XYZ file of C-alpha atoms in Angstrom:
224
model
C -54.204 -55.875 -59.040
C -51.493 -53.563 -57.732
C -49.229 -51.623 -60.066
C -46.191 -53.579 -58.839
C -47.832 -56.869 -59.767
C -48.768 -55.501 -63.183
C -45.229 -54.375 -63.862
C -43.898 -57.736 -62.737
C -46.247 -59.536 -65.099
C -45.394 -57.217 -67.987
C -41.714 -57.979 -67.453
C -42.355 -61.713 -67.215
C -44.413 -61.652 -70.413
C -41.326 -60.341 -72.186
C -39.489 -63.552 -71.262
C -42.214 -65.891 -72.563
C -41.712 -67.298 -76.033
C -45.476 -67.691 -76.438
C -46.248 -63.955 -76.067
C -46.106 -61.368 -78.867
C -46.450 -57.691 -77.844
C -46.116 -55.319 -80.808
C -46.591 -51.593 -80.379
C -49.523 -49.890 -82.089
C -47.020 -48.189 -84.403
C -45.573 -51.566 -85.397
C -49.062 -52.891 -86.078
C -50.029 -49.951 -88.281
C -46.760 -50.036 -90.218
C -48.296 -52.740 -92.398
C -45.393 -55.166 -92.318
C -45.988 -57.324 -89.248
C -43.534 -60.214 -89.757
C -45.852 -63.042 -88.629
C -48.791 -62.017 -90.824
C -49.517 -65.007 -93.033
C -46.736 -66.957 -91.339
C -48.095 -67.832 -87.894
C -48.114 -71.522 -88.746
C -44.653 -71.767 -90.244
C -42.803 -69.182 -88.141
C -44.529 -69.189 -84.732
C -46.063 -72.642 -84.268
C -43.717 -74.418 -86.709
C -46.512 -76.524 -88.207
C -49.389 -76.272 -90.666
C -52.233 -77.043 -88.252
C -55.416 -74.896 -88.289
C -55.206 -71.644 -86.322
C -57.950 -70.608 -83.890
C -58.290 -67.195 -82.238
C -59.878 -66.201 -78.942
C -60.764 -62.513 -78.954
C -60.736 -60.674 -75.628
C -59.138 -63.709 -74.004
C -58.801 -62.196 -70.516
C -56.750 -64.562 -68.365
C -56.346 -66.940 -71.285
C -58.223 -69.775 -69.605
C -60.258 -70.668 -72.665
C -57.324 -70.512 -75.066
C -55.295 -72.827 -72.837
C -58.274 -75.121 -72.275
C -58.885 -75.460 -76.013
C -55.186 -76.090 -76.619
C -55.287 -78.965 -74.118
C -58.275 -80.509 -75.904
C -57.111 -80.046 -79.477
C -53.413 -80.690 -79.831
C -53.818 -80.826 -83.616
C -54.815 -77.143 -83.700
C -53.006 -73.911 -82.825
C -54.594 -71.269 -80.583
C -53.914 -67.564 -80.138
C -55.490 -65.558 -77.326
C -55.799 -61.852 -78.071
C -56.243 -59.100 -75.500
C -54.911 -55.594 -74.930
C -54.340 -56.292 -71.225
C -51.102 -58.226 -70.975
C -51.226 -58.420 -67.182
C -54.374 -60.517 -67.549
C -53.277 -63.049 -70.142
C -50.008 -63.459 -68.233
C -51.850 -66.165 -66.317
C -52.617 -68.193 -69.429
C -49.172 -67.655 -70.918
C -47.471 -68.785 -67.708
C -49.727 -71.831 -67.405
C -48.855 -72.840 -70.964
C -45.131 -72.416 -70.279
C -45.302 -74.318 -66.994
C -47.285 -77.198 -68.524
C -45.324 -77.322 -71.758
C -48.354 -76.540 -73.937
C -46.796 -75.521 -77.248
C -49.899 -75.032 -79.405
C -51.066 -71.811 -77.755
C -49.749 -68.254 -77.905
C -50.878 -64.774 -76.902
C -50.975 -61.529 -78.844
C -51.302 -58.219 -77.045
C -53.231 -55.812 -79.250
C -56.582 -54.150 -79.857
C -59.078 -56.312 -81.704
C -59.906 -53.599 -84.225
C -56.339 -54.049 -85.536
C -56.776 -57.761 -86.168
C -56.315 -57.516 -89.938
C -52.857 -56.044 -89.421
C -51.722 -59.326 -87.847
C -53.439 -62.051 -89.860
C -53.593 -62.633 -93.588
C -56.684 -63.351 -95.641
C -57.902 -66.892 -94.963
C -55.244 -67.576 -92.321
C -57.675 -68.383 -89.481
C -59.976 -71.410 -89.314
C -62.065 -70.471 -86.266
C -62.729 -67.587 -83.881
C -64.011 -67.652 -80.304
C -65.490 -64.648 -78.521
C -65.919 -65.495 -74.849
C -67.796 -63.284 -72.392
C -67.207 -59.955 -74.171
C -68.373 -56.632 -72.780
C -71.907 -56.355 -74.259
C -71.579 -52.568 -74.653
C -75.302 -52.181 -74.000
C -75.610 -48.436 -74.585
C -76.544 -47.579 -78.188
C -73.593 -45.213 -78.586
C -71.314 -48.148 -77.757
C -72.643 -50.300 -80.614
C -69.448 -49.799 -82.639
C -67.488 -51.486 -79.830
C -69.565 -54.694 -79.728
C -67.382 -57.507 -80.987
C -70.202 -58.990 -83.062
C -71.332 -55.817 -84.817
C -71.519 -55.829 -88.620
C -68.160 -54.105 -89.109
C -66.297 -56.521 -86.855
C -67.940 -59.504 -88.575
C -66.567 -58.353 -91.917
C -63.088 -58.030 -90.430
C -63.336 -61.582 -89.153
C -64.597 -62.820 -92.514
C -61.520 -61.478 -94.289
C -59.089 -63.428 -92.106
C -61.197 -66.586 -91.870
C -61.049 -69.487 -94.298
C -64.132 -69.768 -96.560
C -65.650 -72.337 -94.166
C -64.416 -70.572 -91.024
C -66.446 -70.948 -87.836
C -67.420 -68.265 -85.302
C -68.318 -68.980 -81.665
C -69.917 -66.582 -79.173
C -70.235 -67.645 -75.533
C -71.672 -65.075 -73.150
C -73.622 -64.519 -69.955
C -75.319 -61.484 -71.530
C -78.841 -62.157 -72.802
C -78.622 -58.781 -74.521
C -75.457 -59.753 -76.439
C -76.960 -63.114 -77.349
C -80.166 -61.554 -78.671
C -78.396 -58.697 -80.447
C -76.044 -61.088 -82.228
C -78.768 -63.545 -83.233
C -80.865 -60.708 -84.629
C -77.924 -59.356 -86.614
C -77.009 -62.778 -87.974
C -80.544 -63.504 -89.141
C -81.002 -59.987 -90.505
C -77.821 -60.121 -92.580
C -78.346 -63.685 -93.790
C -75.448 -65.341 -91.996
C -75.616 -69.060 -91.218
C -76.516 -69.923 -87.632
C -75.269 -73.461 -86.962
C -76.293 -73.702 -83.305
C -77.850 -71.311 -80.797
C -78.941 -71.834 -77.223
C -79.885 -69.428 -74.449
C -78.923 -71.815 -71.614
C -76.291 -74.366 -72.627
C -76.111 -76.096 -69.237
C -79.797 -77.020 -69.297
C -79.962 -78.110 -72.919
C -78.173 -80.688 -75.019
C -76.303 -80.458 -78.285
C -73.608 -77.871 -77.571
C -70.041 -78.890 -78.547
C -68.181 -80.441 -75.607
C -65.677 -77.595 -75.336
C -68.541 -75.160 -74.708
C -69.577 -76.772 -71.432
C -66.383 -78.508 -70.306
C -64.169 -75.411 -70.319
C -65.171 -72.764 -67.795
C -63.470 -69.492 -66.978
C -63.162 -68.186 -63.427
C -65.912 -65.633 -64.034
C -68.141 -68.170 -65.747
C -68.031 -70.342 -62.647
C -69.122 -67.331 -60.611
C -72.036 -66.688 -62.996
C -73.119 -70.320 -62.709
C -72.989 -70.228 -58.913
C -75.407 -67.296 -59.062
C -77.715 -69.251 -61.369
C -77.044 -67.037 -64.360
C -77.643 -68.784 -67.722
C -74.768 -69.033 -70.197
C -75.640 -68.622 -73.866
C -73.846 -69.833 -76.980
C -74.030 -69.274 -80.731
C -72.001 -70.984 -83.445
C -72.237 -69.459 -86.912
C -70.626 -68.769 -90.272
C -70.284 -65.319 -91.801
C -71.684 -65.125 -95.327
């Protein structure tokens, strides 16, 4: 994507009512105005709130919002020029139960209060295969504890990935730490039992993986 297109998308994001773009300084100030108030102040309802971490173009967040109009969805990514696509689609289609937050995922607790989130999706994250990159894996032990603090007591986690490494690493961690694995499958399109939104919503890159015959894995779990 050219720099002119990026700048254009950044400017357009600023006009969308479904996009929130705080600075890092605002996040770390500890007084983010929507923290604990996303339902009442942003979505104007008390429906459950679901996050997609590393949402990319926002395809999954928008797809989930279409399916579940009785839930609110927030796609989170640091790259605003990417989720511009999802934000614009939502505006164009009049989808009011989805929004986008531009920030780094390690700052997630600055934006959401304890128990404010009912469910979290992690879709096709960078597996960070090198050992020295372990701290950046979105399912490492430290990140899981961050998620636990903002999730409701019965909050659900979902990991969908094309990385066999990420799938295996996460399953091993979950079993090793005693978390509850609800469902796990190493090839969801050749096996039955996955929730419908796992197979019926596909991102652009997921479709490319499938065309190449690459298996897509999925884990649903609860953090203990």
